[in-house]
């Protein structure tokens, strides 16, 4: 295919369903070997995608590129049609409203209760108080925490804390939810509950990307699985499984 028709095809994909595109993306930190080395992948609106791979394979770097916390050393990253290398600094906060993010270590505000942790995300984007009073209880009910809104994080189990983090990520209704090892600190039962919640969220139309090491869940859920190794995508399968790594 010629460069021209390739470009045309990509444009058509962007006009249609494509919400995330990485085209030949590399990222090299100031020290060390490339963390990502020529990654090309495309994710459509409404997909649920697992990203798996050994520690150090570049998964978190990929997430940070999508958040525009980092910029690629070379190649193109597009999110919702925007070329992230070209997005102006002042426009980054607005761009990030399209994204919800959940981490392994929850990152809640320890001195605020559950309600305040979630409401905080709405205040940052200047949601009117009247809306906040409606939205926060609604999203807390969605994640199964309707009765816990006055609790402080330390009074909650790990699974409950991750649900608060999830509510905070979702309250502004992002188009894309990114989760970087969201069940890494949870026991199997809570891990399943969080993954089932992520699946429900996906079923309402949110595009969901989940970085995980949880082999059992990946194999059971039969979603698209992108496997990374040493900065390269080594497999990308619909209804994939967690591939055993052998050097
Ligand atoms: P993963 O999330 O798959 O464990 P990372 O994306 O965190 O992988 O890391 C990929 C590679 O980049 C690793 O070799 C890691 O040591 C390196 N790396 C990650 N962050 C930095 C950084 N801030 N500075 C230098 N090297 C980094
Ligand atoms: Mg990581």
mmCIF file of C-alpha atoms and ligand atoms in Angstrom:
data_model
loop_
_atom_site.group_PDB
_atom_site.id
_atom_site.type_symbol
_atom_site.label_atom_id
_atom_site.label_comp_id
_atom_site.label_asym_id
_atom_site.label_seq_id
_atom_site.Cartn_x
_atom_site.Cartn_y
_atom_site.Cartn_z
ATOM 1 C CA UNK A 1 0.000 0.000 0.000
ATOM 2 C CA UNK A 2 1.316 3.466 -0.848
ATOM 3 C CA UNK A 3 1.985 5.997 1.892
ATOM 4 C CA UNK A 4 -0.803 8.068 0.437
ATOM 5 C CA UNK A 5 -3.485 5.412 0.548
ATOM 6 C CA UNK A 6 -2.292 4.339 3.983
ATOM 7 C CA UNK A 7 -2.777 7.877 5.165
ATOM 8 C CA UNK A 8 -6.200 7.980 3.560
ATOM 9 C CA UNK A 9 -7.229 4.740 5.216
ATOM 10 C CA UNK A 10 -6.076 6.028 8.588
ATOM 11 C CA UNK A 11 -8.064 9.179 8.118
ATOM 12 C CA UNK A 12 -11.152 7.096 7.397
ATOM 13 C CA UNK A 13 -10.546 5.038 10.511
ATOM 14 C CA UNK A 14 -10.257 8.202 12.564
ATOM 15 C CA UNK A 15 -13.466 9.527 11.105
ATOM 16 C CA UNK A 16 -15.180 6.288 12.044
ATOM 17 C CA UNK A 17 -14.630 4.276 15.153
ATOM 18 C CA UNK A 18 -10.983 4.683 16.049
ATOM 19 C CA UNK A 19 -10.450 6.328 19.420
ATOM 20 C CA UNK A 20 -6.772 5.496 20.068
ATOM 21 C CA UNK A 21 -4.015 5.160 17.500
ATOM 22 C CA UNK A 22 -0.318 4.570 17.975
ATOM 23 C CA UNK A 23 1.646 4.622 14.739
ATOM 24 C CA UNK A 24 5.243 3.412 14.970
ATOM 25 C CA UNK A 25 5.675 4.941 18.418
ATOM 26 C CA UNK A 26 8.980 4.824 20.246
ATOM 27 C CA UNK A 27 9.824 6.282 23.637
ATOM 28 C CA UNK A 28 13.321 6.490 25.012
ATOM 29 C CA UNK A 29 13.867 7.985 28.462
ATOM 30 C CA UNK A 30 17.009 10.027 28.960
ATOM 31 C CA UNK A 31 18.595 6.904 30.418
ATOM 32 C CA UNK A 32 18.518 3.397 29.047
ATOM 33 C CA UNK A 33 17.154 1.403 26.137
ATOM 34 C CA UNK A 34 13.874 2.330 24.405
ATOM 35 C CA UNK A 35 10.894 1.705 26.706
ATOM 36 C CA UNK A 36 8.696 1.482 23.590
ATOM 37 C CA UNK A 37 10.152 0.540 20.243
ATOM 38 C CA UNK A 38 7.967 0.942 17.163
ATOM 39 C CA UNK A 39 4.542 0.271 18.650
ATOM 40 C CA UNK A 40 1.599 0.394 16.251
ATOM 41 C CA UNK A 41 -1.905 -0.322 17.459
ATOM 42 C CA UNK A 42 -5.425 0.911 17.017
ATOM 43 C CA UNK A 43 -8.347 0.737 19.409
ATOM 44 C CA UNK A 44 -11.936 1.412 18.474
ATOM 45 C CA UNK A 45 -14.582 3.228 20.458
ATOM 46 C CA UNK A 46 -16.246 0.897 22.909
ATOM 47 C CA UNK A 47 -13.544 -1.779 22.978
ATOM 48 C CA UNK A 48 -12.337 -3.553 26.127
ATOM 49 C CA UNK A 49 -8.617 -4.294 25.858
ATOM 50 C CA UNK A 50 -6.183 -6.021 28.196
ATOM 51 C CA UNK A 51 -2.501 -5.089 27.988
ATOM 52 C CA UNK A 52 -0.218 -7.735 29.436
ATOM 53 C CA UNK A 53 3.503 -8.372 29.554
ATOM 54 C CA UNK A 54 6.440 -8.720 31.887
ATOM 55 C CA UNK A 55 7.448 -5.984 34.241
ATOM 56 C CA UNK A 56 9.489 -3.408 32.306
ATOM 57 C CA UNK A 57 7.886 -4.207 28.945
ATOM 58 C CA UNK A 58 6.553 -0.656 28.511
ATOM 59 C CA UNK A 59 2.912 -0.922 29.608
ATOM 60 C CA UNK A 60 2.924 2.056 31.973
ATOM 61 C CA UNK A 61 4.897 4.107 29.468
ATOM 62 C CA UNK A 62 2.120 3.457 26.956
ATOM 63 C CA UNK A 63 -0.513 4.618 29.475
ATOM 64 C CA UNK A 64 1.502 7.779 30.215
ATOM 65 C CA UNK A 65 1.732 8.595 26.505
ATOM 66 C CA UNK A 66 -2.062 8.319 26.208
ATOM 67 C CA UNK A 67 -2.476 10.665 29.180
ATOM 68 C CA UNK A 68 0.003 13.067 27.605
ATOM 69 C CA UNK A 69 2.135 12.840 30.750
ATOM 70 C CA UNK A 70 4.914 11.900 28.341
ATOM 71 C CA UNK A 71 5.431 12.605 24.654
ATOM 72 C CA UNK A 72 6.710 10.059 22.169
ATOM 73 C CA UNK A 73 10.326 10.256 21.007
ATOM 74 C CA UNK A 74 9.084 9.361 17.524
ATOM 75 C CA UNK A 75 5.879 8.207 15.866
ATOM 76 C CA UNK A 76 2.308 9.436 16.278
ATOM 77 C CA UNK A 77 -0.107 9.099 19.198
ATOM 78 C CA UNK A 78 -3.698 10.047 18.486
ATOM 79 C CA UNK A 79 -6.478 10.049 21.048
ATOM 80 C CA UNK A 80 -9.996 10.994 19.970
ATOM 81 C CA UNK A 81 -8.605 12.442 16.787
ATOM 82 C CA UNK A 82 -6.058 14.690 18.507
ATOM 83 C CA UNK A 83 -2.362 14.335 17.685
ATOM 84 C CA UNK A 84 -0.866 14.478 21.182
ATOM 85 C CA UNK A 85 2.458 15.872 19.935
ATOM 86 C CA UNK A 86 0.598 18.910 18.604
ATOM 87 C CA UNK A 87 -1.767 19.579 21.446
ATOM 88 C CA UNK A 88 -0.966 22.919 23.085
ATOM 89 C CA UNK A 89 0.040 22.992 26.741
ATOM 90 C CA UNK A 90 -2.940 25.070 27.750
ATOM 91 C CA UNK A 91 -5.245 22.531 26.117
ATOM 92 C CA UNK A 92 -3.903 19.499 28.021
ATOM 93 C CA UNK A 93 -6.279 19.760 31.025
ATOM 94 C CA UNK A 94 -9.270 19.898 28.710
ATOM 95 C CA UNK A 95 -7.917 16.955 26.703
ATOM 96 C CA UNK A 96 -7.504 14.906 29.906
ATOM 97 C CA UNK A 97 -11.197 15.276 30.712
ATOM 98 C CA UNK A 98 -11.732 12.594 28.090
ATOM 99 C CA UNK A 99 -9.739 10.136 30.192
ATOM 100 C CA UNK A 100 -10.347 8.422 33.512
ATOM 101 C CA UNK A 101 -7.371 6.767 35.190
ATOM 102 C CA UNK A 102 -7.054 4.178 37.947
ATOM 103 C CA UNK A 103 -3.762 3.000 39.482
ATOM 104 C CA UNK A 104 -2.648 -0.017 41.479
ATOM 105 C CA UNK A 105 -2.180 2.033 44.660
ATOM 106 C CA UNK A 106 -5.595 3.833 44.549
ATOM 107 C CA UNK A 107 -4.108 7.325 45.194
ATOM 108 C CA UNK A 108 -7.015 8.632 47.258
ATOM 109 C CA UNK A 109 -6.898 11.781 49.372
ATOM 110 C CA UNK A 110 -6.363 10.293 52.836
ATOM 111 C CA UNK A 111 -7.792 13.193 54.821
ATOM 112 C CA UNK A 112 -11.040 13.358 52.820
ATOM 113 C CA UNK A 113 -14.014 11.053 52.965
ATOM 114 C CA UNK A 114 -15.326 8.975 50.092
ATOM 115 C CA UNK A 115 -17.807 11.603 48.955
ATOM 116 C CA UNK A 116 -15.141 14.335 48.949
ATOM 117 C CA UNK A 117 -12.660 12.168 47.057
ATOM 118 C CA UNK A 118 -15.144 11.774 44.225
ATOM 119 C CA UNK A 119 -16.579 15.306 44.388
ATOM 120 C CA UNK A 120 -13.030 16.683 44.112
ATOM 121 C CA UNK A 121 -12.771 15.408 40.528
ATOM 122 C CA UNK A 122 -15.940 17.318 39.660
ATOM 123 C CA UNK A 123 -14.814 20.519 41.366
ATOM 124 C CA UNK A 124 -11.592 20.544 39.317
ATOM 125 C CA UNK A 125 -13.668 20.724 36.147
ATOM 126 C CA UNK A 126 -15.992 23.309 37.715
ATOM 127 C CA UNK A 127 -19.132 21.237 37.769
ATOM 128 C CA UNK A 128 -21.964 23.190 39.444
ATOM 129 C CA UNK A 129 -22.650 22.103 43.070
ATOM 130 C CA UNK A 130 -26.163 21.054 42.202
ATOM 131 C CA UNK A 131 -24.789 18.613 39.626
ATOM 132 C CA UNK A 132 -22.123 17.326 42.013
ATOM 133 C CA UNK A 133 -24.766 16.525 44.647
ATOM 134 C CA UNK A 134 -26.546 14.425 42.039
ATOM 135 C CA UNK A 135 -23.579 12.820 40.275
ATOM 136 C CA UNK A 136 -21.501 11.691 43.253
ATOM 137 C CA UNK A 137 -24.187 9.533 44.941
ATOM 138 C CA UNK A 138 -25.129 8.126 41.562
ATOM 139 C CA UNK A 139 -21.598 7.004 40.672
ATOM 140 C CA UNK A 140 -21.010 5.698 44.231
ATOM 141 C CA UNK A 141 -24.127 3.547 43.827
ATOM 142 C CA UNK A 142 -22.788 2.263 40.489
ATOM 143 C CA UNK A 143 -19.589 1.018 42.151
ATOM 144 C CA UNK A 144 -21.500 -0.466 45.099
ATOM 145 C CA UNK A 145 -20.512 2.095 47.739
ATOM 146 C CA UNK A 146 -23.770 3.934 48.324
ATOM 147 C CA UNK A 147 -23.581 3.371 52.098
ATOM 148 C CA UNK A 148 -19.944 4.416 52.554
ATOM 149 C CA UNK A 149 -19.817 8.028 51.490
ATOM 150 C CA UNK A 150 -18.689 9.347 54.878
ATOM 151 C CA UNK A 151 -15.869 6.823 55.389
ATOM 152 C CA UNK A 152 -12.200 7.813 55.189
ATOM 153 C CA UNK A 153 -9.973 5.722 52.908
ATOM 154 C CA UNK A 154 -8.219 4.004 55.830
ATOM 155 C CA UNK A 155 -11.580 2.727 57.094
ATOM 156 C CA UNK A 156 -12.108 0.875 53.812
ATOM 157 C CA UNK A 157 -10.802 -2.422 52.456
ATOM 158 C CA UNK A 158 -8.495 -2.371 49.433
ATOM 159 C CA UNK A 159 -11.358 -3.416 47.188
ATOM 160 C CA UNK A 160 -13.519 -0.583 48.489
ATOM 161 C CA UNK A 161 -10.714 1.945 48.068
ATOM 162 C CA UNK A 162 -10.295 0.877 44.454
ATOM 163 C CA UNK A 163 -14.048 1.329 43.929
ATOM 164 C CA UNK A 164 -13.720 4.899 45.215
ATOM 165 C CA UNK A 165 -10.837 5.459 42.799
ATOM 166 C CA UNK A 166 -12.994 4.038 40.033
ATOM 167 C CA UNK A 167 -15.907 6.319 40.964
ATOM 168 C CA UNK A 168 -13.540 9.295 40.919
ATOM 169 C CA UNK A 169 -12.233 8.259 37.490
ATOM 170 C CA UNK A 170 -15.748 7.928 36.103
ATOM 171 C CA UNK A 171 -17.684 10.777 37.657
ATOM 172 C CA UNK A 172 -16.793 13.187 34.840
ATOM 173 C CA UNK A 173 -17.978 10.618 32.290
ATOM 174 C CA UNK A 174 -14.738 10.063 30.364
ATOM 175 C CA UNK A 175 -14.837 8.432 26.935
ATOM 176 C CA UNK A 176 -11.828 6.291 27.838
ATOM 177 C CA UNK A 177 -10.954 4.558 31.100
ATOM 178 C CA UNK A 178 -7.299 3.594 31.625
ATOM 179 C CA UNK A 179 -6.450 1.201 34.452
ATOM 180 C CA UNK A 180 -2.783 0.448 35.247
ATOM 181 C CA UNK A 181 -2.714 -2.803 37.241
ATOM 182 C CA UNK A 182 -5.959 -1.951 39.081
ATOM 183 C CA UNK A 183 -6.072 -5.316 40.871
ATOM 184 C CA UNK A 184 -2.363 -5.518 41.712
ATOM 185 C CA UNK A 185 -3.008 -4.922 45.426
ATOM 186 C CA UNK A 186 -6.255 -6.886 45.702
ATOM 187 C CA UNK A 187 -7.163 -10.447 46.654
ATOM 188 C CA UNK A 188 -8.798 -12.688 44.010
ATOM 189 C CA UNK A 189 -12.378 -11.969 45.094
ATOM 190 C CA UNK A 190 -11.945 -8.187 45.024
ATOM 191 C CA UNK A 191 -9.965 -8.450 41.795
ATOM 192 C CA UNK A 192 -12.882 -10.183 40.128
ATOM 193 C CA UNK A 193 -15.335 -7.618 41.452
ATOM 194 C CA UNK A 194 -13.270 -4.736 40.081
ATOM 195 C CA UNK A 195 -12.865 -6.431 36.683
ATOM 196 C CA UNK A 196 -16.601 -7.119 36.510
ATOM 197 C CA UNK A 197 -17.224 -3.444 37.253
ATOM 198 C CA UNK A 198 -14.826 -2.468 34.478
ATOM 199 C CA UNK A 199 -16.769 -4.749 32.156
ATOM 200 C CA UNK A 200 -20.087 -3.139 33.162
ATOM 201 C CA UNK A 201 -18.613 0.306 32.580
ATOM 202 C CA UNK A 202 -17.457 -0.852 29.155
ATOM 203 C CA UNK A 203 -20.959 -2.111 28.385
ATOM 204 C CA UNK A 204 -22.287 1.421 28.844
ATOM 205 C CA UNK A 205 -20.025 2.561 25.966
ATOM 206 C CA UNK A 206 -16.785 3.603 27.678
ATOM 207 C CA UNK A 207 -13.610 2.390 25.985
ATOM 208 C CA UNK A 208 -11.594 0.462 28.609
ATOM 209 C CA UNK A 209 -7.848 -0.367 28.630
ATOM 210 C CA UNK A 210 -6.628 -2.534 31.484
ATOM 211 C CA UNK A 211 -2.976 -3.283 32.186
ATOM 212 C CA UNK A 212 -2.837 -6.418 34.297
ATOM 213 C CA UNK A 213 -0.818 -9.441 35.420
ATOM 214 C CA UNK A 214 -3.926 -11.362 36.387
ATOM 215 C CA UNK A 215 -3.662 -14.408 34.155
ATOM 216 C CA UNK A 216 -6.782 -16.149 35.450
ATOM 217 C CA UNK A 217 -9.033 -13.153 34.838
ATOM 218 C CA UNK A 218 -7.576 -12.407 31.395
ATOM 219 C CA UNK A 219 -8.077 -16.008 30.322
ATOM 220 C CA UNK A 220 -11.634 -16.133 31.649
ATOM 221 C CA UNK A 221 -12.890 -12.828 30.249
ATOM 222 C CA UNK A 222 -12.163 -13.496 26.563
ATOM 223 C CA UNK A 223 -11.371 -9.937 25.581
ATOM 224 C CA UNK A 224 -8.820 -8.502 23.190
ATOM 225 C CA UNK A 225 -5.334 -9.057 24.632
ATOM 226 C CA UNK A 226 -2.287 -7.035 23.573
ATOM 227 C CA UNK A 227 0.967 -8.603 24.772
ATOM 228 C CA UNK A 228 4.072 -6.465 25.117
ATOM 229 C CA UNK A 229 7.647 -7.554 25.494
ATOM 230 C CA UNK A 230 10.683 -5.279 25.802
ATOM 231 C CA UNK A 231 8.847 -2.320 24.293
ATOM 232 C CA UNK A 232 7.316 -4.207 21.390
ATOM 233 C CA UNK A 233 3.799 -5.549 20.776
ATOM 234 C CA UNK A 234 4.400 -9.275 20.329
ATOM 235 C CA UNK A 235 0.766 -10.310 19.962
ATOM 236 C CA UNK A 236 -2.647 -8.706 19.637
ATOM 237 C CA UNK A 237 -5.578 -11.118 19.681
ATOM 238 C CA UNK A 238 -9.346 -10.834 19.861
ATOM 239 C CA UNK A 239 -10.583 -13.131 22.642
ATOM 240 C CA UNK A 240 -6.954 -13.673 23.575
ATOM 241 C CA UNK A 241 -5.236 -15.393 26.448
ATOM 242 C CA UNK A 242 -2.377 -14.491 28.733
ATOM 243 C CA UNK A 243 0.675 -15.846 26.941
ATOM 244 C CA UNK A 244 3.341 -17.479 29.083
ATOM 245 C CA UNK A 245 6.574 -15.589 28.745
ATOM 246 C CA UNK A 246 9.611 -17.606 27.797
ATOM 247 C CA UNK A 247 12.947 -16.067 27.027
HETATM 248 P P1 LIG B 1 5.892 -1.765 32.725
HETATM 249 O O1 LIG B 1 4.795 -0.846 33.122
HETATM 250 O O2 LIG B 1 5.524 -2.721 31.627
HETATM 251 O O3 LIG B 1 6.474 -2.490 33.897
HETATM 252 P P2 LIG B 1 7.404 0.674 32.167
HETATM 253 O O4 LIG B 1 6.705 1.360 31.070
HETATM 254 O O5 LIG B 1 7.195 1.185 33.547
HETATM 255 O O6 LIG B 1 7.078 -0.900 32.086
HETATM 256 O O7 LIG B 1 8.960 0.686 31.886
HETATM 257 C C1 LIG B 1 9.511 0.336 30.622
HETATM 258 C C2 LIG B 1 11.022 0.569 30.654
HETATM 259 O O8 LIG B 1 11.295 1.946 30.800
HETATM 260 C C3 LIG B 1 11.725 -0.120 31.817
HETATM 261 O O9 LIG B 1 12.985 -0.557 31.375
HETATM 262 C C4 LIG B 1 11.866 0.984 32.830
HETATM 263 O O10 LIG B 1 12.979 0.762 33.662
HETATM 264 C C5 LIG B 1 12.056 2.210 31.957
HETATM 265 N N1 LIG B 1 11.530 3.429 32.604
HETATM 266 C C6 LIG B 1 10.255 3.637 33.017
HETATM 267 N N2 LIG B 1 10.109 4.867 33.515
HETATM 268 C C7 LIG B 1 11.330 5.468 33.416
HETATM 269 C C8 LIG B 1 11.843 6.767 33.772
HETATM 270 N N3 LIG B 1 11.056 7.704 34.307
HETATM 271 N N4 LIG B 1 13.148 7.014 33.514
HETATM 272 C C9 LIG B 1 13.955 6.091 32.951
HETATM 273 N N5 LIG B 1 13.536 4.853 32.599
HETATM 274 C C10 LIG B 1 12.250 4.536 32.832
HETATM 275 MG MG1 LIG B 2 3.856 -0.584 34.953
#
